[in-house]
Amino acid sequence: MLAFIIRRLLWLIPVLLLLSFITFGLMHIAPGGPWDTDPSRKQLDPRTEKALNEKFGLDKPIFFNTNGNIQQPWTYLDSQYFNYVWKIVRYGDFGPSYRRRGVDVVDILKQGVPYSLKLGLMAFAWSVTFGILIGITAALHQNTWVDYVSLFSATILRSTPTFVLGILLIIVFASTLKWVSVIQEDWSGIKPFILPAICLGAATAAFVARLTRSSMLDVTRQDYIRTARAKGVGERSVVYSHMLKNALIPVVTILGPALAALVTGSFIIENLFGVPGIGRLFIEAINARDYSMIMATTLLYAFLVAIGNLLVDITYAFIDPRIRLS
Amino acid sequence: MAATGTTPATTAAQPSQQLSLEAQKILAKPPRSLWSDAWLRLKRNKAAMVSIVFIILLVFIAVFAPLITPHNPLEQNTSNSFRQAAWIKTDGKDTGNWEWPLGTDNLGRDVWSRLIYGTRVSLAVGLVPMIIIVTVGMAVGLAAGFAGGMVDNLSMRGIDIVLAFPDLLLFIIATVALRDTPLGRIWGGLLLLFIVLALLGWAGLARLVRGQVLGLKEKEYVEAAHSIGSSNRRIMFRHLMPNTLSPVIVSAAFLVPTAILAEATLGYLGLGVRPATDPNAPFPTSWGSMLLEGNVALSNQPWMMLAPALAVAMVLLAFTFLGDGLRDALDPRMKQ
């Protein structure tokens, strides 16, 4: 088990390196740079720009320094990319933000992460709870109207894009009913996150409901359920301790990726509702060509997704002893 | 096994005279292959059939868009901006009028005509990358699974790496980076979308096909084919490939809505297909761009945003129903 975890974590290194390499290259293909200002405003003095580039090492070649010295081969790696990677590996330093002068990327992310985390966790909590409850109810009333209604609405919800749902909710609750204001200012507490969390979790709730239902139906036909009934176990006990325990195994396996997707997959929702989380920071950074910020968010996302997937594999092995990790 | 893929319906149609009556009777009933069986099951699925009809209708709408639209989607008339949808009556100049069924946008362009032209981008973005992904994914998966050894190892490492990437994120970065290059300007950026979607999507399909091939390789009929001296090429394309098709078709059906959603998402973030200015442009607008334009005017003219949002949702729903139907039809064991 420990060997498996270590191997998976080691595997992350080449993945993150390659991802950072690709992202770094792509970022520099994009026209414009971090010092560009709005064309309508006063432009940066070329000398200042040169000084800034020198200060942040942006005057160096992007990947390989062809002016290196053969006696000191490492000078070939005196490039923007390798300096960046080296700083992370050696000092854990993701560099300063190029846009917000004097602030470290890590500090900006530290501000954004709690919002995204809160939003993702709220969405996760409601979607899993409701998804499982609806799935169980539907399975226990198979082929009745309860089942059909839940299955149908789950299919609709699953294929409704989050932004469509978001737009509809905003039109209904903010524009028409005026229960919440369209533009939130204060992002403390739970209340401003309710609508975004509903949107974000809807598709996951639908997915969990469908999965729970089909998994429950699968379990219902097993011999050990018939045995339990035959030996006179009460219906409640059959459902809760025999069926549920086994039916939830496939559900548990999707929880890790689902959590990672909810915490990281909220670009649209964060932009639609104006949540100041990492999704919005990322889009801002992209538009501002804030190189260090783009890199840090991308790596953070990739890391979270990988950890989510690893957690699933581990929990899977714990709850289902038939699975062996290798 | 693979031979059942091609129904000998032609032989049944012209019964040979040398055959006995008994044999003719058997041949008169067309044998039911995997595919005809699946088609029968699919035909019984109402949601899937309605979806197929809807998708075919959309294809016609996309192809014949110039004949259907009442206005040119790029025709501006600023004195006629923010007209409400036809059934919304107000006293002012922006009252609804059936000449503009869904009203007009901030520049006075007809929302209905734009919606119809948007179908083109969405269908293209859904279908073209899917075809590339299926081709590349099958090629890599077949090669990796069949060859084994180093080839398999290397391709699996590559697949693992691509699968570990946060795809929407990389998708956004790649589009931003490349949209101003010559490549990114072709068809207003549509070609770039195809390429990026295909680059991020092939790995999942390749892994699926490889898994299938690994299982099929051990089957008796493959061994039999080897023993009668069939070439590797024949085994790959006649025996292995046709048998991996049914899971591939199902996942291909689900690739389409994913791509359409990705385009709409990018468009909504202002990174999608570039708005055209040439009135004869084949892809004047996309649903994603319409969402972005509508977002600003949400309280003024809600149909600017509602129309593309509902359109995206309906297309996604249709392809999801179709995908579900195909899965139930091609793999009856999955059906509850």
XYZ file of C-alpha atoms in Angstrom:
662
model
C 0.000 0.000 0.000
C 2.694 2.459 1.028
C 4.753 1.502 -2.019
C 1.727 2.159 -4.190
C 1.196 5.625 -2.731
C 4.871 6.507 -3.069
C 4.945 5.316 -6.664
C 1.876 7.360 -7.510
C 3.347 10.455 -5.867
C 6.627 9.977 -7.727
C 4.690 9.661 -10.970
C 3.336 13.140 -10.276
C 6.806 14.631 -10.789
C 7.128 13.955 -14.532
C 3.469 14.865 -15.032
C 3.837 18.229 -13.322
C 7.159 18.897 -15.065
C 5.717 18.210 -18.491
C 2.603 20.230 -17.705
C 4.691 23.154 -16.516
C 6.852 22.883 -19.642
C 3.847 22.948 -21.979
C 2.101 25.722 -20.059
C 5.278 27.776 -19.956
C 5.778 27.431 -23.694
C 2.153 28.229 -24.515
C 2.135 31.271 -22.244
C 5.078 32.776 -24.042
C 3.550 32.174 -27.468
C 0.579 34.279 -26.403
C 1.074 37.818 -27.649
C 1.586 40.556 -25.113
C 3.384 40.499 -21.814
C 2.730 41.241 -18.175
C 3.793 44.885 -18.470
C 1.281 45.805 -21.162
C -1.248 48.334 -20.047
C -4.581 49.304 -21.459
C -3.830 50.877 -24.876
C -5.877 53.910 -23.914
C -3.712 54.617 -20.887
C -0.167 55.855 -20.588
C 2.276 53.199 -21.810
C 5.259 51.966 -19.865
C 8.554 53.668 -20.620
C 10.766 51.258 -22.651
C 13.641 51.776 -20.214
C 11.422 50.913 -17.257
C 10.203 47.855 -19.117
C 13.777 46.767 -19.757
C 14.648 47.251 -16.099
C 11.594 45.278 -15.027
C 12.446 42.458 -17.440
C 15.974 42.321 -16.058
C 14.752 42.369 -12.491
C 12.386 39.432 -13.035
C 14.718 37.571 -15.378
C 12.309 37.926 -18.312
C 15.188 39.043 -20.547
C 16.613 35.535 -20.483
C 15.819 32.900 -23.126
C 12.651 30.951 -22.435
C 13.877 27.360 -22.372
C 17.548 27.013 -23.310
C 20.375 29.463 -23.086
C 22.385 28.992 -26.263
C 24.997 31.467 -24.997
C 26.083 29.009 -22.352
C 29.659 28.190 -21.547
C 30.852 24.660 -22.318
C 33.111 24.669 -19.265
C 30.081 25.327 -17.073
C 27.334 23.269 -18.715
C 24.668 24.468 -16.271
C 24.818 27.916 -17.848
C 22.895 26.412 -20.765
C 20.022 26.045 -18.350
C 20.172 29.687 -17.289
C 16.758 30.277 -18.822
C 13.418 31.536 -17.593
C 11.923 28.058 -17.367
C 14.718 26.325 -15.522
C 15.221 29.230 -13.151
C 11.510 29.052 -12.387
C 11.558 25.303 -11.725
C 14.751 25.603 -9.686
C 13.267 28.279 -7.432
C 10.235 26.094 -6.733
C 12.286 22.986 -6.053
C 14.963 24.731 -4.008
C 13.051 27.410 -2.116
C 9.379 26.556 -2.690
C 9.149 30.014 -4.232
C 6.522 30.441 -6.948
C 7.693 33.963 -7.646
C 6.023 37.348 -7.388
C 2.921 38.250 -9.308
C 3.815 40.369 -12.327
C 0.548 42.222 -12.193
C 0.064 42.990 -8.556
C 3.423 44.522 -7.764
C 5.153 43.336 -4.650
C 2.769 40.480 -3.852
C 3.788 36.839 -4.024
C 1.702 34.469 -6.107
C 1.408 32.150 -3.142
C -0.141 34.931 -1.066
C -2.722 35.712 -3.749
C -3.615 32.051 -4.030
C -3.885 31.807 -0.260
C -6.574 34.472 -0.420
C -8.452 32.800 -3.257
C -8.273 29.163 -2.182
C -10.597 29.459 0.869
C -13.420 30.822 -1.314
C -13.037 28.111 -3.924
C -12.704 25.499 -1.221
C -15.817 26.683 0.582
C -17.789 26.772 -2.651
C -16.516 23.354 -3.723
C -17.155 21.724 -0.353
C -20.678 23.131 -0.103
C -21.461 21.917 -3.610
C -19.915 18.550 -2.782
C -21.862 18.173 0.473
C -25.278 18.894 -0.992
C -24.754 17.015 -4.230
C -23.543 13.830 -2.560
C -26.204 13.885 0.163
C -29.070 14.532 -2.218
C -27.663 12.333 -4.936
C -27.412 9.304 -2.659
C -30.810 9.896 -1.030
C -32.563 10.311 -4.378
C -30.746 7.327 -5.848
C -31.796 5.083 -2.954
C -35.400 6.308 -3.036
C -35.593 5.749 -6.777
C -34.137 2.242 -6.530
C -36.449 1.210 -3.685
C -39.438 2.357 -5.740
C -38.198 0.970 -9.038
C -40.566 1.480 -11.986
C -42.949 3.714 -10.062
C -43.494 7.405 -10.791
C -40.968 8.277 -8.051
C -38.325 6.386 -9.979
C -39.256 7.881 -13.348
C -39.371 11.454 -12.057
C -35.989 11.189 -10.349
C -34.363 9.439 -13.287
C -35.734 11.939 -15.772
C -34.741 15.000 -13.754
C -31.305 13.490 -13.155
C -30.797 13.083 -16.901
C -31.915 16.656 -17.539
C -29.682 18.051 -14.773
C -26.690 16.044 -15.902
C -26.775 17.527 -19.364
C -27.584 21.067 -18.329
C -24.386 23.111 -18.500
C -23.591 24.782 -15.190
C -23.751 28.241 -16.698
C -27.238 27.639 -18.109
C -28.439 26.624 -14.672
C -26.600 29.613 -13.202
C -28.247 32.004 -15.637
C -31.691 30.561 -14.930
C -31.166 30.761 -11.166
C -29.936 34.342 -11.432
C -32.924 35.325 -13.572
C -35.374 33.678 -11.183
C -33.872 34.444 -7.767
C -31.929 37.635 -8.386
C -33.630 39.489 -11.248
C -37.259 38.432 -10.759
C -37.761 37.440 -7.120
C -34.971 39.701 -5.828
C -34.124 37.303 -2.968
C -30.417 37.837 -3.483
C -28.625 40.635 -5.251
C -27.050 39.860 -8.631
C -23.726 41.371 -7.679
C -22.506 40.193 -4.301
C -20.086 42.380 -2.406
C -19.655 40.556 0.851
C -18.350 36.999 0.514
C -18.283 36.065 4.198
C -20.536 33.447 5.721
C -22.617 30.858 3.929
C -25.466 32.797 2.342
C -23.747 34.330 -0.707
C -22.426 30.886 -1.642
C -25.798 29.141 -1.710
C -26.783 29.861 -5.329
C -23.300 29.222 -6.772
C -23.030 25.991 -4.790
C -26.402 24.779 -6.066
C -25.313 25.377 -9.662
C -21.908 23.858 -9.207
C -23.205 20.701 -7.541
C -26.230 20.015 -9.723
C -24.541 17.896 -12.344
C -22.664 15.906 -9.693
C -25.883 15.352 -7.736
C -27.542 13.977 -10.867
C -24.579 11.745 -11.593
C -24.426 10.415 -8.020
C -28.187 9.779 -8.042
C -28.016 7.730 -11.243
C -24.996 5.809 -10.054
C -26.525 5.055 -6.634
C -29.765 3.924 -8.250
C -28.141 1.510 -10.681
C -25.749 0.225 -8.044
C -28.641 -0.354 -5.594
C -30.613 -2.247 -8.238
C -27.570 -4.356 -8.923
C -27.209 -5.247 -5.253
C -30.936 -5.969 -4.792
C -30.603 -8.999 -7.050
C -27.696 -10.527 -5.128
C -28.065 -13.825 -3.329
C -27.073 -12.464 0.053
C -30.034 -10.089 -0.014
C -32.390 -13.010 -0.628
C -30.654 -14.903 2.162
C -31.051 -11.974 4.527
C -34.756 -11.724 3.702
C -35.162 -15.494 3.983
C -33.716 -15.610 7.458
C -36.189 -12.937 8.509
C -34.047 -9.834 8.732
C -36.221 -6.734 8.970
C -36.657 -4.680 5.809
C -34.943 -1.653 7.361
C -31.921 -3.695 8.316
C -31.782 -5.330 4.882
C -31.745 -1.933 3.231
C -29.321 -0.207 5.540
C -26.807 -2.810 6.539
C -26.893 -5.240 3.624
C -27.768 -3.250 0.552
C -26.382 0.210 1.220
C -22.993 -0.945 2.386
C -22.348 -2.720 -0.884
C -24.238 -0.370 -3.144
C -22.173 2.607 -2.072
C -18.820 1.116 -3.134
C -19.005 2.388 -6.733
C -20.351 5.700 -5.445
C -17.362 6.182 -3.153
C -14.991 5.705 -6.058
C -16.267 8.757 -7.875
C -16.201 11.011 -4.811
C -12.505 11.870 -5.105
C -12.582 13.045 -8.719
C -15.936 14.688 -7.996
C -14.455 16.694 -5.116
C -11.416 17.646 -7.178
C -13.667 18.633 -10.066
C -15.912 20.704 -7.814
C -13.085 22.548 -6.106
C -11.239 23.186 -9.341
C -14.007 23.163 -11.925
C -15.661 26.370 -10.955
C -14.245 28.858 -13.487
C -17.632 29.481 -14.952
C -19.548 29.655 -11.706
C -16.941 31.901 -10.103
C -17.028 34.213 -13.108
C -20.807 34.172 -13.369
C -21.439 34.958 -9.712
C -18.259 36.930 -9.110
C -16.854 34.635 -6.409
C -13.268 35.810 -5.693
C -11.821 32.261 -5.842
C -8.941 30.732 -7.786
C -11.056 30.114 -10.890
C -11.569 33.822 -11.274
C -7.957 34.592 -10.396
C -6.892 32.209 -13.149
C -9.003 33.901 -15.812
C -7.739 37.298 -14.640
C -4.166 36.065 -14.776
C -4.657 34.694 -18.287
C -6.010 37.996 -19.533
C -3.235 39.957 -17.807
C -0.464 37.570 -19.006
C 0.573 37.251 -15.367
C 2.957 34.368 -16.127
C 3.823 33.303 -12.607
C 0.173 33.370 -11.576
C -0.931 31.213 -14.533
C 1.802 28.684 -13.805
C 0.996 28.466 -10.120
C -2.760 28.020 -10.637
C -2.248 25.374 -13.313
C 0.142 23.388 -11.150
C -2.162 23.726 -8.145
C -5.104 22.417 -10.167
C -3.157 19.491 -11.597
C -1.908 18.623 -8.120
C -5.408 18.723 -6.613
C -6.837 16.533 -9.376
C -4.025 14.002 -8.962
C -4.452 13.886 -5.179
C -8.204 13.454 -5.614
C -7.645 10.471 -7.894
C -5.086 8.954 -5.555
C -7.460 9.275 -2.584
C -10.117 7.365 -4.484
C -7.823 4.486 -5.268
C -6.834 4.264 -1.613
C -10.392 4.434 -0.243
C -11.463 1.942 -2.874
C -8.952 -0.574 -1.597
C -10.066 0.035 1.990
C -13.781 -0.441 1.467
C -13.562 -3.238 -1.059
C -11.046 -5.828 0.085
C -11.380 -7.642 -3.248
C -9.388 -4.845 -4.877
C -5.633 -5.078 -4.600
C -3.510 -2.094 -5.427
C -0.579 -2.930 -7.596
C -17.161 -13.505 -35.161
C -16.064 -10.408 -36.954
C -17.634 -11.681 -40.136
C -21.087 -11.280 -38.565
C -20.536 -7.565 -38.861
C -21.290 -7.813 -42.570
C -24.765 -9.276 -42.839
C -25.104 -11.700 -45.721
C -28.402 -10.026 -46.571
C -27.531 -10.058 -50.257
C -27.392 -13.849 -50.337
C -30.767 -14.001 -48.614
C -32.263 -11.727 -51.240
C -31.330 -14.040 -54.137
C -31.820 -17.590 -52.857
C -29.737 -19.984 -54.846
C -31.692 -22.626 -56.733
C -29.467 -25.485 -55.695
C -30.433 -25.071 -52.040
C -33.119 -27.208 -50.491
C -36.386 -25.670 -49.376
C -35.294 -25.976 -45.760
C -32.085 -24.061 -46.345
C -33.961 -21.395 -48.290
C -36.347 -20.917 -45.345
C -33.436 -20.329 -42.995
C -31.794 -17.940 -45.393
C -35.026 -16.057 -46.034
C -34.931 -14.794 -42.475
C -32.098 -12.319 -42.487
C -29.657 -13.362 -39.796
C -29.513 -10.928 -36.917
C -26.062 -9.562 -36.435
C -24.845 -7.670 -33.398
C -25.564 -4.438 -35.228
C -29.074 -5.229 -36.380
C -29.851 -6.463 -32.871
C -28.542 -3.234 -31.413
C -30.518 -1.200 -33.936
C -33.711 -3.044 -32.952
C -33.056 -2.235 -29.288
C -32.229 1.372 -30.109
C -35.442 1.754 -32.114
C -37.449 0.814 -29.036
C -35.797 3.603 -27.023
C -38.091 6.584 -27.508
C -35.789 9.211 -25.984
C -32.907 8.097 -28.209
C -35.067 8.094 -31.353
C -36.431 11.572 -30.629
C -32.833 12.701 -30.091
C -31.724 11.256 -33.420
C -34.542 13.061 -35.228
C -33.657 16.270 -33.396
C -29.965 15.963 -34.289
C -30.768 15.290 -37.969
C -33.027 18.336 -37.927
C -30.180 20.402 -36.470
C -27.850 19.224 -39.213
C -30.376 20.413 -41.819
C -30.757 23.726 -39.993
C -26.991 24.173 -39.927
C -26.542 23.337 -43.606
C -29.468 25.382 -44.887
C -29.077 28.255 -42.418
C -29.074 30.986 -45.130
C -32.452 29.766 -46.409
C -34.107 29.651 -42.982
C -32.901 32.817 -41.318
C -35.151 35.865 -41.740
C -32.211 38.289 -41.433
C -28.482 38.259 -41.977
C -26.999 37.389 -38.560
C -24.504 40.240 -38.835
C -26.882 42.904 -40.148
C -26.710 45.766 -37.643
C -29.341 48.365 -37.000
C -28.572 50.289 -33.850
C -31.927 52.064 -33.880
C -33.530 48.641 -33.448
C -31.413 47.336 -30.569
C -32.644 45.402 -27.517
C -36.018 44.573 -29.053
C -37.805 42.092 -26.794
C -38.840 38.601 -27.882
C -41.963 38.564 -30.072
C -44.435 37.573 -27.366
C -43.282 40.204 -24.858
C -45.349 43.330 -25.346
C -44.157 46.669 -24.007
C -45.307 50.163 -24.857
C -41.982 51.515 -26.051
C -40.145 50.991 -29.321
C -38.644 47.730 -28.088
C -41.936 45.828 -28.026
C -41.903 42.323 -29.429
C -42.554 41.803 -33.114
C -42.629 38.528 -35.049
C -40.218 39.898 -37.569
C -37.577 39.347 -34.876
C -38.908 36.208 -33.124
C -36.389 36.278 -30.267
C -35.797 40.027 -30.346
C -32.584 41.797 -31.242
C -29.271 42.273 -29.482
C -27.300 45.354 -28.474
C -26.390 46.072 -32.108
C -29.869 45.390 -33.423
C -28.958 42.007 -34.890
C -31.654 39.343 -35.046
C -31.127 36.874 -32.180
C -33.089 34.091 -33.943
C -30.905 34.261 -37.069
C -27.771 34.297 -34.954
C -29.024 31.302 -33.016
C -29.555 29.358 -36.255
C -26.069 30.162 -37.545
C -24.636 29.242 -34.148
C -25.822 25.674 -34.777
C -23.066 25.365 -37.380
C -20.244 26.051 -34.962
C -21.649 23.804 -32.256
C -22.214 20.840 -34.550
C -18.809 21.252 -36.180
C -17.100 21.519 -32.799
C -18.988 18.475 -31.598
C -18.414 16.242 -34.603
C -15.003 17.065 -36.113
C -12.845 16.588 -32.988
C -14.851 13.444 -32.219
C -13.863 11.962 -35.582
C -10.197 12.877 -35.051
C -10.258 11.481 -31.512
C -11.822 8.205 -32.600
C -9.302 7.770 -35.433
C -6.224 8.618 -33.369
C -7.464 6.891 -30.224
C -8.262 3.675 -32.084
C -4.931 3.691 -33.913
C -2.912 4.193 -30.725
C -5.043 1.816 -28.676
C -4.919 -0.941 -31.279
C -1.194 -0.575 -31.806
C -0.435 -0.475 -28.077
C -2.698 -3.364 -27.161
C -1.684 -5.571 -30.064
C 2.045 -4.918 -30.093
C 2.523 -5.000 -26.316
C 6.014 -4.612 -24.879
C 7.819 -1.329 -25.379
C 5.194 0.191 -27.678
C 2.494 -0.518 -25.138
C 4.571 0.777 -22.255
C 5.474 4.008 -23.992
C 1.971 4.739 -25.221
C 0.491 4.010 -21.811
C 2.917 6.453 -20.166
C 1.911 9.076 -22.729
C -1.773 8.368 -22.165
C -1.361 8.573 -18.381
C 0.329 11.953 -18.660
C -2.329 13.430 -20.947
C -5.085 12.084 -18.697
C -3.475 13.695 -15.647
C -3.648 17.165 -17.210
C -6.401 19.491 -16.020
C -8.049 19.638 -19.450
C -10.286 22.705 -19.298
C -7.381 24.699 -17.916
C -4.929 23.632 -20.587
C -7.649 24.133 -23.159
C -8.011 27.759 -22.087
C -4.255 28.383 -22.000
C -3.712 26.796 -25.408
C -6.531 28.780 -26.984
C -5.314 32.065 -25.539
C -1.755 31.339 -26.626
C -2.470 30.258 -30.165
C -5.478 32.287 -31.219
C -3.398 35.103 -32.703
C -1.057 32.839 -34.638
C -1.834 32.103 -38.327
C -3.199 28.712 -37.230
C -5.558 30.350 -34.769
C -7.019 32.632 -37.425
C -8.227 29.907 -39.777
C -12.056 29.866 -39.814
C -12.124 32.403 -37.017
C -10.270 30.058 -34.677
C -12.446 27.020 -35.329
C -9.564 24.876 -36.589
C -7.593 25.644 -33.445
C -10.544 24.522 -31.307
C -10.701 21.231 -33.237
C -6.997 20.586 -32.753
C -6.894 21.443 -29.068
C -10.006 19.388 -28.310
C -8.539 16.432 -30.189
C -5.145 16.739 -28.486
C -6.725 16.610 -25.049
C -9.284 13.941 -25.885
C -7.498 11.109 -27.685
C -5.946 9.570 -24.562
C -9.177 8.428 -22.937
C -10.312 6.638 -26.070
C -6.891 5.093 -26.677
C -6.917 3.648 -23.175
C -10.395 2.229 -23.686
C -9.439 0.554 -26.987
C -6.186 -0.803 -25.577
C -8.041 -2.382 -22.662
C -10.492 -4.004 -25.077
C -7.717 -5.285 -27.329
C -5.809 -6.788 -24.398
C -8.892 -8.819 -23.529
C -9.786 -9.777 -27.108
C -6.231 -10.824 -27.956
C -6.612 -13.875 -25.718
C -9.863 -15.032 -27.363
C -9.966 -18.353 -29.217
C -10.902 -16.885 -32.564
C -7.779 -14.724 -32.569
C -5.705 -17.770 -31.748
C -7.475 -19.620 -34.546
C -6.737 -16.783 -36.956
C -3.078 -16.908 -35.954
C -2.956 -20.665 -36.450
C -4.337 -20.544 -40.003
C -1.647 -18.018 -40.812
C -3.612 -14.761 -40.950
C -1.377 -11.749 -41.107
C -1.121 -9.429 -38.107
C -2.716 -6.732 -40.185
C -5.707 -8.893 -40.984
C -6.124 -9.918 -37.347
C -5.957 -6.296 -36.229
C -8.420 -4.905 -38.732
C -10.746 -7.866 -39.361
C -10.897 -9.453 -35.925
C -9.857 -7.028 -33.230
C -11.042 -3.657 -34.505
C -14.673 -4.524 -35.275
C -15.036 -6.004 -31.812
C -13.835 -2.873 -30.062
C -16.373 -0.770 -31.960
C -19.334 -0.901 -29.622
C -17.665 0.714 -26.571
C -15.982 3.161 -28.948
C -19.316 4.214 -30.448
C -20.772 4.788 -26.995
C -17.887 6.921 -25.815
C -17.829 8.787 -29.143
C -21.464 9.722 -28.565
C -20.491 11.222 -25.208
C -17.467 13.050 -26.685
C -19.777 15.226 -28.783
C -21.618 16.989 -25.926
C -18.345 17.419 -24.020
C -16.829 19.292 -26.965
C -19.950 21.407 -27.525
C -19.960 22.346 -23.870
C -16.262 23.203 -23.983
C -16.836 25.545 -26.934
C -19.753 27.250 -25.212
C -17.684 27.625 -22.043
C -14.749 29.136 -23.934
C -17.063 31.419 -25.854
C -18.663 32.548 -22.636
C -15.210 33.431 -21.281
C -14.579 35.423 -24.471
C -12.035 32.941 -25.822
C -14.090 31.047 -28.368
C -14.672 31.497 -32.059
C -13.909 35.028 -33.210
C -16.970 37.053 -34.210
C -16.932 37.549 -37.976
C -17.465 40.854 -39.743
C -17.837 39.577 -43.308
C -21.611 39.196 -43.906
C -20.964 36.071 -45.979
C -18.841 34.325 -43.352
C -19.860 30.664 -42.973
C -19.459 30.794 -39.186
C -20.636 34.273 -38.224
C -21.245 33.543 -34.558
C -21.345 30.774 -31.988
C -23.637 30.052 -29.071
C -20.723 30.630 -26.726
C -20.147 34.163 -28.050
C -23.890 34.822 -27.854
C -23.849 33.820 -24.189
C -21.093 36.341 -23.532
C -22.940 39.125 -25.346
C -26.163 38.234 -23.582
C -24.560 38.210 -20.155
C -24.206 41.987 -20.148
C -27.811 42.525 -21.199
C -29.357 39.921 -18.940
C -31.907 42.287 -17.404
C -32.573 44.276 -20.631
C -33.119 41.479 -23.110
C -32.965 38.101 -21.321
C -33.527 36.142 -24.559
C -30.117 37.204 -25.829
C -28.738 34.810 -23.237
C -31.642 32.438 -22.678
C -31.826 31.438 -26.348
C -28.234 30.167 -26.712
C -28.304 28.721 -23.179
C -31.413 26.661 -23.936
C -30.013 25.679 -27.321
C -26.809 24.360 -25.747
C -28.798 22.523 -23.088
C -31.083 20.901 -25.687
C -28.225 19.735 -27.877
C -26.384 18.320 -24.872
C -29.553 16.570 -23.747
C -30.098 15.057 -27.196
C -26.565 13.681 -27.402
C -26.736 12.385 -23.836
C -29.998 10.558 -24.538
C -28.480 9.160 -27.711
C -25.365 8.058 -25.833
C -27.460 6.391 -23.124
C -29.564 4.700 -25.786
C -26.518 3.453 -27.674
C -25.002 2.081 -24.493
C -28.173 0.186 -23.617
C -28.481 -1.047 -27.197
C -24.884 -2.151 -27.678
C -24.321 -3.558 -24.226
C -27.623 -5.034 -23.027
C -25.991 -6.372 -19.887
C -25.673 -2.792 -18.643
C -29.411 -2.179 -18.862
C -31.297 -2.335 -15.608
